[in-house]
PDB file of C-alpha atoms in Angstrom:
ATOM      1  CA  MET A   1     -13.355-141.028-125.334  1.00 90.00           C
ATOM      2  CA  ILE A   2     -16.666-139.703-126.548  1.00 94.00           C
ATOM      3  CA  ALA A   3     -17.875-143.211-127.433  1.00 94.00           C
ATOM      4  CA  ALA A   4     -17.429-144.599-123.902  1.00 96.00           C
ATOM      5  CA  PRO A   5     -20.669-143.425-122.218  1.00 98.00           C
ATOM      6  CA  PHE A   6     -22.665-144.636-125.222  1.00 97.00           C
ATOM      7  CA  ILE A   7     -20.981-148.047-125.210  1.00 96.00           C
ATOM      8  CA  MET A   8     -21.830-148.446-121.528  1.00 97.00           C
ATOM      9  CA  ASN A   9     -25.417-147.188-122.071  1.00 97.00           C
ATOM     10  CA  THR A  10     -25.008-144.262-119.690  1.00 98.00           C
ATOM     11  CA  LEU A  11     -25.963-142.036-122.600  1.00 98.00           C
ATOM     12  CA  SER A  12     -28.493-143.081-125.209  1.00 97.00           C
ATOM     13  CA  LEU A  13     -28.108-143.033-128.963  1.00 96.00           C
ATOM     14  CA  ASN A  14     -31.839-142.406-129.320  1.00 94.00           C
ATOM     15  CA  SER A  15     -32.885-139.819-126.719  1.00 95.00           C
ATOM     16  CA  SER A  16     -31.824-136.349-125.581  1.00 96.00           C
ATOM     17  CA  ASP A  17     -30.621-137.466-122.101  1.00 98.00           C
ATOM     18  CA  SER A  18     -31.887-134.102-120.892  1.00 97.00           C
ATOM     19  CA  GLY A  19     -30.653-133.227-117.417  1.00 96.00           C
ATOM     20  CA  LYS A  20     -27.803-135.719-117.292  1.00 98.00           C
ATOM     21  CA  GLN A  21     -24.560-134.416-115.837  1.00 99.00           C
ATOM     22  CA  VAL A  22     -21.086-134.716-117.376  1.00 98.00           C
ATOM     23  CA  LEU A  23     -17.773-133.734-115.781  1.00 98.00           C
ATOM     24  CA  GLU A  24     -14.592-133.369-117.798  1.00 97.00           C
ATOM     25  CA  ILE A  25     -11.266-132.908-115.997  1.00 97.00           C
ATOM     26  CA  GLY A  26      -8.774-131.392-118.420  1.00 93.00           C
ATOM     27  CA  LEU A  27     -10.192-129.046-121.033  1.00 84.00           C
ATOM     28  CA  GLY A  28      -7.438-129.436-123.628  1.00 71.00           C
ATOM     29  CA  GLY A  29      -8.690-128.510-127.081  1.00 73.00           C
ATOM     30  CA  GLY A  30     -12.307-129.101-126.132  1.00 77.00           C
ATOM     31  CA  THR A  31     -12.666-132.134-128.400  1.00 86.00           C
ATOM     32  CA  PHE A  32     -14.588-134.233-125.874  1.00 92.00           C
ATOM     33  CA  ASP A  33     -16.813-131.622-124.279  1.00 92.00           C
ATOM     34  CA  MET A  34     -17.717-129.641-127.385  1.00 92.00           C
ATOM     35  CA  GLY A  35     -18.172-132.818-129.418  1.00 93.00           C
ATOM     36  CA  LEU A  36     -20.523-134.184-126.784  1.00 96.00           C
ATOM     37  CA  HIS A  37     -22.277-130.828-126.476  1.00 95.00           C
ATOM     38  CA  GLU A  38     -22.988-130.896-130.201  1.00 94.00           C
ATOM     39  CA  LEU A  39     -24.420-134.415-129.929  1.00 95.00           C
ATOM     40  CA  LYS A  40     -26.280-133.796-126.671  1.00 97.00           C
ATOM     41  CA  PRO A  41     -27.167-130.103-126.262  1.00 96.00           C
ATOM     42  CA  ASP A  42     -29.553-130.895-123.382  1.00 97.00           C
ATOM     43  CA  VAL A  43     -26.859-132.603-121.302  1.00 98.00           C
ATOM     44  CA  ASN A  44     -25.158-130.384-118.723  1.00 98.00           C
ATOM     45  CA  ILE A  45     -21.367-130.413-119.210  1.00 97.00           C
ATOM     46  CA  THR A  46     -18.820-128.988-116.773  1.00 97.00           C
ATOM     47  CA  ALA A  47     -15.219-128.814-118.008  1.00 96.00           C
ATOM     48  CA  VAL A  48     -12.608-128.230-115.301  1.00 96.00           C
ATOM     49  CA  ASP A  49      -9.003-127.249-115.953  1.00 94.00           C
ATOM     50  CA  ILE A  50      -6.328-125.940-113.603  1.00 93.00           C
ATOM     51  CA  ASP A  51      -4.698-123.833-116.326  1.00 91.00           C
ATOM     52  CA  GLU A  52      -6.206-120.476-117.298  1.00 91.00           C
ATOM     53  CA  VAL A  53      -4.009-120.385-120.411  1.00 90.00           C
ATOM     54  CA  ALA A  54      -5.419-123.730-121.586  1.00 85.00           C
ATOM     55  CA  LYS A  55      -8.915-122.277-121.359  1.00 87.00           C
ATOM     56  CA  LYS A  56      -7.957-119.156-123.308  1.00 90.00           C
ATOM     57  CA  VAL A  57      -6.331-121.248-126.051  1.00 89.00           C
ATOM     58  CA  ALA A  58      -9.336-123.581-126.245  1.00 87.00           C
ATOM     59  CA  PHE A  59     -11.747-120.664-126.529  1.00 89.00           C
ATOM     60  CA  LYS A  60      -9.656-118.709-129.044  1.00 89.00           C
ATOM     61  CA  TYR A  61      -8.426-121.446-131.350  1.00 87.00           C
ATOM     62  CA  PHE A  62     -10.612-124.540-130.887  1.00 85.00           C
ATOM     63  CA  GLY A  63     -14.105-123.105-130.848  1.00 86.00           C
ATOM     64  CA  VAL A  64     -14.864-123.845-127.195  1.00 90.00           C
ATOM     65  CA  GLU A  65     -17.578-121.619-125.778  1.00 90.00           C
ATOM     66  CA  ASP A  66     -19.776-121.623-122.713  1.00 94.00           C
ATOM     67  CA  SER A  67     -23.557-121.733-122.822  1.00 94.00           C
ATOM     68  CA  LYS A  68     -26.552-122.727-120.727  1.00 96.00           C
ATOM     69  CA  ASN A  69     -25.416-126.365-120.693  1.00 97.00           C
ATOM     70  CA  HIS A  70     -21.645-125.979-121.101  1.00 95.00           C
ATOM     71  CA  HIS A  71     -19.581-124.511-118.275  1.00 96.00           C
ATOM     72  CA  SER A  72     -15.803-124.035-118.057  1.00 94.00           C
ATOM     73  CA  VAL A  73     -14.261-123.837-114.590  1.00 96.00           C
ATOM     74  CA  ILE A  74     -10.662-122.940-113.719  1.00 96.00           C
ATOM     75  CA  GLU A  75      -9.867-125.103-110.710  1.00 97.00           C
ATOM     76  CA  ASP A  76      -7.799-128.085-109.664  1.00 96.00           C
ATOM     77  CA  GLY A  77      -9.722-131.194-110.691  1.00 96.00           C
ATOM     78  CA  VAL A  78      -9.034-133.013-107.430  1.00 97.00           C
ATOM     79  CA  LYS A  79     -10.387-130.110-105.387  1.00 98.00           C
ATOM     80  CA  PHE A  80     -13.421-129.783-107.650  1.00 98.00           C
ATOM     81  CA  VAL A  81     -14.314-133.435-107.069  1.00 98.00           C
ATOM     82  CA  GLU A  82     -13.845-133.087-103.304  1.00 98.00           C
ATOM     83  CA  ASP A  83     -16.130-130.045-103.287  1.00 98.00           C
ATOM     84  CA  ALA A  84     -18.674-131.865-105.457  1.00 98.00           C
ATOM     85  CA  LYS A  85     -18.782-134.674-102.910  1.00 98.00           C
ATOM     86  CA  SER A  86     -19.353-132.245-100.040  1.00 98.00           C
ATOM     87  CA  LYS A  87     -22.213-130.651-101.984  1.00 98.00           C
ATOM     88  CA  GLY A  88     -23.793-133.994-102.878  1.00 98.00           C
ATOM     89  CA  ARG A  89     -23.352-133.517-106.623  1.00 98.00           C
ATOM     90  CA  LYS A  90     -23.551-136.546-108.907  1.00 99.00           C
ATOM     91  CA  PHE A  91     -22.279-137.040-112.444  1.00 99.00           C
ATOM     92  CA  ASP A  92     -23.442-139.572-114.999  1.00 99.00           C
ATOM     93  CA  VAL A  93     -20.234-139.319-117.016  1.00 99.00           C
ATOM     94  CA  VAL A  94     -16.716-138.361-115.940  1.00 98.00           C
ATOM     95  CA  ALA A  95     -13.943-137.888-118.501  1.00 97.00           C
ATOM     96  CA  ILE A  96     -10.299-137.407-117.500  1.00 96.00           C
ATOM     97  CA  ASP A  97      -7.984-135.974-120.133  1.00 92.00           C
ATOM     98  CA  ALA A  98      -5.341-134.212-118.055  1.00 88.00           C
ATOM     99  CA  CYS A  99      -1.590-134.798-117.982  1.00 79.00           C
ATOM    100  CA  ASP A 100       1.469-133.843-115.967  1.00 75.00           C
ATOM    101  CA  ASP A 101       5.236-133.972-116.530  1.00 71.00           C
ATOM    102  CA  TYR A 102       5.810-137.545-115.310  1.00 64.00           C
ATOM    103  CA  TYR A 103       8.006-138.866-118.112  1.00 55.00           C
ATOM    104  CA  TRP A 104       6.887-142.481-118.429  1.00 62.00           C
ATOM    105  CA  LEU A 105       3.149-142.018-117.944  1.00 70.00           C
ATOM    106  CA  PRO A 106       2.128-138.375-118.449  1.00 72.00           C
ATOM    107  CA  CYS A 107      -1.601-139.032-118.842  1.00 81.00           C
ATOM    108  CA  PRO A 108      -3.539-139.097-116.634  1.00 88.00           C
ATOM    109  CA  GLY A 109      -1.670-136.899-114.158  1.00 86.00           C
ATOM    110  CA  GLU A 110      -0.369-138.569-111.008  1.00 87.00           C
ATOM    111  CA  SER A 111      -2.887-136.878-108.693  1.00 92.00           C
ATOM    112  CA  LEU A 112      -5.673-138.272-110.883  1.00 94.00           C
ATOM    113  CA  ARG A 113      -4.369-141.818-110.417  1.00 91.00           C
ATOM    114  CA  SER A 114      -4.302-141.825-106.609  1.00 93.00           C
ATOM    115  CA  GLU A 115      -6.564-144.274-104.805  1.00 95.00           C
ATOM    116  CA  LYS A 116      -7.875-141.541-102.499  1.00 97.00           C
ATOM    117  CA  PHE A 117      -8.956-139.353-105.412  1.00 97.00           C
ATOM    118  CA  LEU A 118     -10.537-142.250-107.292  1.00 97.00           C
ATOM    119  CA  ARG A 119     -12.581-143.346-104.285  1.00 98.00           C
ATOM    120  CA  THR A 120     -13.903-139.802-103.943  1.00 98.00           C
ATOM    121  CA  LEU A 121     -14.581-139.692-107.671  1.00 99.00           C
ATOM    122  CA  LYS A 122     -16.566-142.914-107.503  1.00 98.00           C
ATOM    123  CA  GLU A 123     -18.749-141.362-104.791  1.00 98.00           C
ATOM    124  CA  VAL A 124     -19.750-138.485-107.062  1.00 99.00           C
ATOM    125  CA  MET A 125     -20.749-140.811-109.903  1.00 99.00           C
ATOM    126  CA  THR A 126     -24.247-142.148-110.380  1.00 99.00           C
ATOM    127  CA  ASP A 127     -24.817-145.881-109.917  1.00 98.00           C
ATOM    128  CA  LYS A 128     -24.832-146.473-113.685  1.00 98.00           C
ATOM    129  CA  GLY A 129     -22.225-143.851-114.479  1.00 99.00           C
ATOM    130  CA  THR A 130     -19.223-144.141-116.792  1.00 99.00           C
ATOM    131  CA  LEU A 131     -15.643-143.019-116.230  1.00 98.00           C
ATOM    132  CA  THR A 132     -13.457-142.591-119.307  1.00 97.00           C
ATOM    133  CA  VAL A 133      -9.738-141.799-119.055  1.00 95.00           C
ATOM    134  CA  ASN A 134      -7.151-140.964-121.693  1.00 90.00           C
ATOM    135  CA  PHE A 135      -4.023-143.060-120.990  1.00 86.00           C
ATOM    136  CA  LEU A 136      -0.777-142.073-122.697  1.00 78.00           C
ATOM    137  CA  SER A 137       2.684-143.482-122.048  1.00 65.00           C
ATOM    138  CA  ARG A 138       6.068-142.897-123.650  1.00 60.00           C
ATOM    139  CA  PRO A 139       7.278-145.389-126.256  1.00 59.00           C
ATOM    140  CA  GLY A 140       9.262-148.121-124.556  1.00 60.00           C
ATOM    141  CA  VAL A 141       7.619-147.711-121.153  1.00 58.00           C
ATOM    142  CA  ASN A 142       8.168-150.849-119.102  1.00 56.00           C
ATOM    143  CA  HIS A 143       5.254-153.050-118.142  1.00 59.00           C
ATOM    144  CA  SER A 144       5.456-152.296-114.414  1.00 64.00           C
ATOM    145  CA  LYS A 145       4.938-148.553-114.995  1.00 64.00           C
ATOM    146  CA  TRP A 146       1.957-149.297-117.210  1.00 66.00           C
ATOM    147  CA  HIS A 147       0.387-151.566-114.619  1.00 75.00           C
ATOM    148  CA  GLU A 148       1.150-149.063-111.889  1.00 76.00           C
ATOM    149  CA  GLY A 149      -0.915-146.473-113.715  1.00 78.00           C
ATOM    150  CA  LEU A 150      -3.895-148.808-114.014  1.00 88.00           C
ATOM    151  CA  ARG A 151      -3.770-150.475-110.622  1.00 91.00           C
ATOM    152  CA  ASN A 152      -5.673-147.938-108.540  1.00 93.00           C
ATOM    153  CA  TYR A 153      -8.453-147.600-111.100  1.00 95.00           C
ATOM    154  CA  GLN A 154      -8.968-151.349-110.957  1.00 94.00           C
ATOM    155  CA  LYS A 155      -8.807-151.374-107.162  1.00 95.00           C
ATOM    156  CA  VAL A 156     -11.604-148.820-106.934  1.00 96.00           C
ATOM    157  CA  PHE A 157     -13.875-149.738-109.847  1.00 97.00           C
ATOM    158  CA  PRO A 158     -15.380-153.242-110.140  1.00 96.00           C
ATOM    159  CA  THR A 159     -15.162-153.328-113.940  1.00 97.00           C
ATOM    160  CA  CYS A 160     -12.758-151.681-116.379  1.00 96.00           C
ATOM    161  CA  PHE A 161     -12.281-151.991-120.120  1.00 95.00           C
ATOM    162  CA  GLU A 162      -9.495-151.078-122.508  1.00 91.00           C
ATOM    163  CA  PHE A 163     -10.703-149.251-125.612  1.00 91.00           C
ATOM    164  CA  LYS A 164      -7.972-149.075-128.212  1.00 84.00           C
ATOM    165  CA  GLY A 165      -7.681-147.730-131.734  1.00 71.00           C
ATOM    166  CA  LEU A 166      -4.636-147.253-133.925  1.00 61.00           C
ATOM    167  CA  SER A 167      -2.666-144.800-131.757  1.00 64.00           C
ATOM    168  CA  ASN A 168      -0.216-145.579-128.946  1.00 65.00           C
ATOM    169  CA  ASN A 169      -2.549-144.319-126.263  1.00 75.00           C
ATOM    170  CA  PHE A 170      -5.724-146.060-125.143  1.00 84.00           C
ATOM    171  CA  VAL A 171      -8.908-145.090-123.374  1.00 91.00           C
ATOM    172  CA  LEU A 172      -9.714-146.683-120.038  1.00 94.00           C
ATOM    173  CA  ILE A 173     -13.415-147.157-119.353  1.00 97.00           C
ATOM    174  CA  CYS A 174     -14.549-147.993-115.814  1.00 98.00           C
ATOM    175  CA  VAL A 175     -17.977-148.392-114.251  1.00 98.00           C
ATOM    176  CA  PRO A 176     -19.022-148.550-110.569  1.00 98.00           C
ATOM    177  CA  TYR A 177     -20.738-151.929-110.957  1.00 97.00           C
ATOM    178  CA  LYS A 178     -19.657-155.464-111.760  1.00 96.00           C
ATOM    179  CA  VAL A 179     -19.863-156.895-115.264  1.00 96.00           C
ATOM    180  CA  GLU A 180     -18.899-160.555-115.456  1.00 95.00           C
ATOM    181  CA  GLU A 181     -16.635-161.442-118.353  1.00 95.00           C
ATOM    182  CA  THR A 182     -18.305-164.237-120.296  1.00 94.00           C
ATOM    183  CA  LEU A 183     -18.552-165.186-123.947  1.00 95.00           C
ATOM    184  CA  GLN A 184     -21.985-163.596-123.992  1.00 96.00           C
ATOM    185  CA  SER A 185     -20.872-160.324-122.399  1.00 96.00           C
ATOM    186  CA  ARG A 186     -17.852-160.036-124.696  1.00 94.00           C
ATOM    187  CA  GLN A 187     -20.115-160.507-127.707  1.00 96.00           C
ATOM    188  CA  LEU A 188     -22.649-158.028-126.310  1.00 96.00           C
ATOM    189  CA  TYR A 189     -20.042-155.297-125.888  1.00 95.00           C
ATOM    190  CA  LYS A 190     -18.516-156.017-129.284  1.00 93.00           C
ATOM    191  CA  GLU A 191     -21.909-155.522-130.893  1.00 95.00           C
ATOM    192  CA  ARG A 192     -22.517-152.404-128.825  1.00 95.00           C
ATOM    193  CA  LEU A 193     -19.114-151.012-129.831  1.00 94.00           C
ATOM    194  CA  ASP A 194     -19.874-151.549-133.516  1.00 92.00           C
ATOM    195  CA  GLU A 195     -23.287-149.908-133.135  1.00 95.00           C
ATOM    196  CA  VAL A 196     -21.887-146.850-131.353  1.00 94.00           C
ATOM    197  CA  MET A 197     -18.949-146.385-133.717  1.00 92.00           C
ATOM    198  CA  SER A 198     -21.309-146.455-136.676  1.00 92.00           C
ATOM    199  CA  ALA A 199     -23.896-144.154-135.084  1.00 94.00           C
ATOM    200  CA  LEU A 200     -21.272-141.555-134.106  1.00 92.00           C
ATOM    201  CA  ASN A 201     -19.493-141.799-137.476  1.00 89.00           C
ATOM    202  CA  LEU A 202     -16.239-142.824-135.802  1.00 85.00           C
ATOM    203  CA  THR A 203     -15.520-145.924-137.883  1.00 77.00           C
ATOM    204  CA  ALA A 204     -13.722-143.998-140.622  1.00 70.00           C
ATOM    205  CA  THR A 205     -11.801-141.919-138.066  1.00 68.00           C
ATOM    206  CA  LEU A 206     -10.264-145.074-136.596  1.00 68.00           C
ATOM    207  CA  GLN A 207      -9.915-146.644-140.045  1.00 59.00           C
ATOM    208  CA  GLY A 208     -12.214-149.440-139.001  1.00 60.00           C
ATOM    209  CA  TYR A 209      -9.970-150.516-136.111  1.00 68.00           C
ATOM    210  CA  ALA A 210     -11.412-150.332-132.610  1.00 80.00           C
ATOM    211  CA  VAL A 211     -11.131-152.971-129.900  1.00 88.00           C
ATOM    212  CA  LEU A 212     -12.850-153.143-126.513  1.00 91.00           C
ATOM    213  CA  ASN A 213     -11.418-155.635-124.022  1.00 92.00           C
ATOM    214  CA  PHE A 214     -12.158-156.466-120.414  1.00 94.00           C
ATOM    215  CA  LEU A 215      -9.150-155.648-118.236  1.00 89.00           C
ATOM    216  CA  ASN A 216      -8.067-158.288-115.759  1.00 76.00           C
ATOM    217  CA  ASN A 217      -6.946-157.142-112.323  1.00 64.00           C
ATOM    218  CA  TYR A 218      -3.245-156.545-111.887  1.00 56.00           C
TER     219      TYR A 218
END
């Protein structure tokens, strides 16, 4: 997930990006937010989670800590986004890594796949912002359930990509602007992917296997 905003050029590999705003929904073990905070200490990161216990675990066992540019908030992610819209807040990067108990497609949670929520989310993103979402389904999930999970994202966002490594889950990357799929654009993003993976030292983590594909509308 951490590679997504760099691939889409929302965050730079070569500058501090001071003042840019990042929202993470779903604190989990703090891998995304603390990893990004280490790379970009001048970027303001807000991590929102509905579960107080998840925050305590992340702080106690996974090294998550708040600072001037890292803020943890216990609140429902949907409500946080609605409030952000009413306050006129804008985020350059939004990461969703939150699940529920829906058997076939636990991640992202159902409320975070609704068209209403996603339209509100798009309104709190900057024009060149990046949305990155951790998608996880059960083994053997049928194709219709998979497409159902993606459909609203693709209805709301003009361009989405599938970023896949070796695991069963994949990362969805969406942007609020149109990117035409051409031979040139596919090559451009392939080169950008390779550059980012190398710069962030992620190539070895994924054992050299990482694919970025345009997603066609379902």
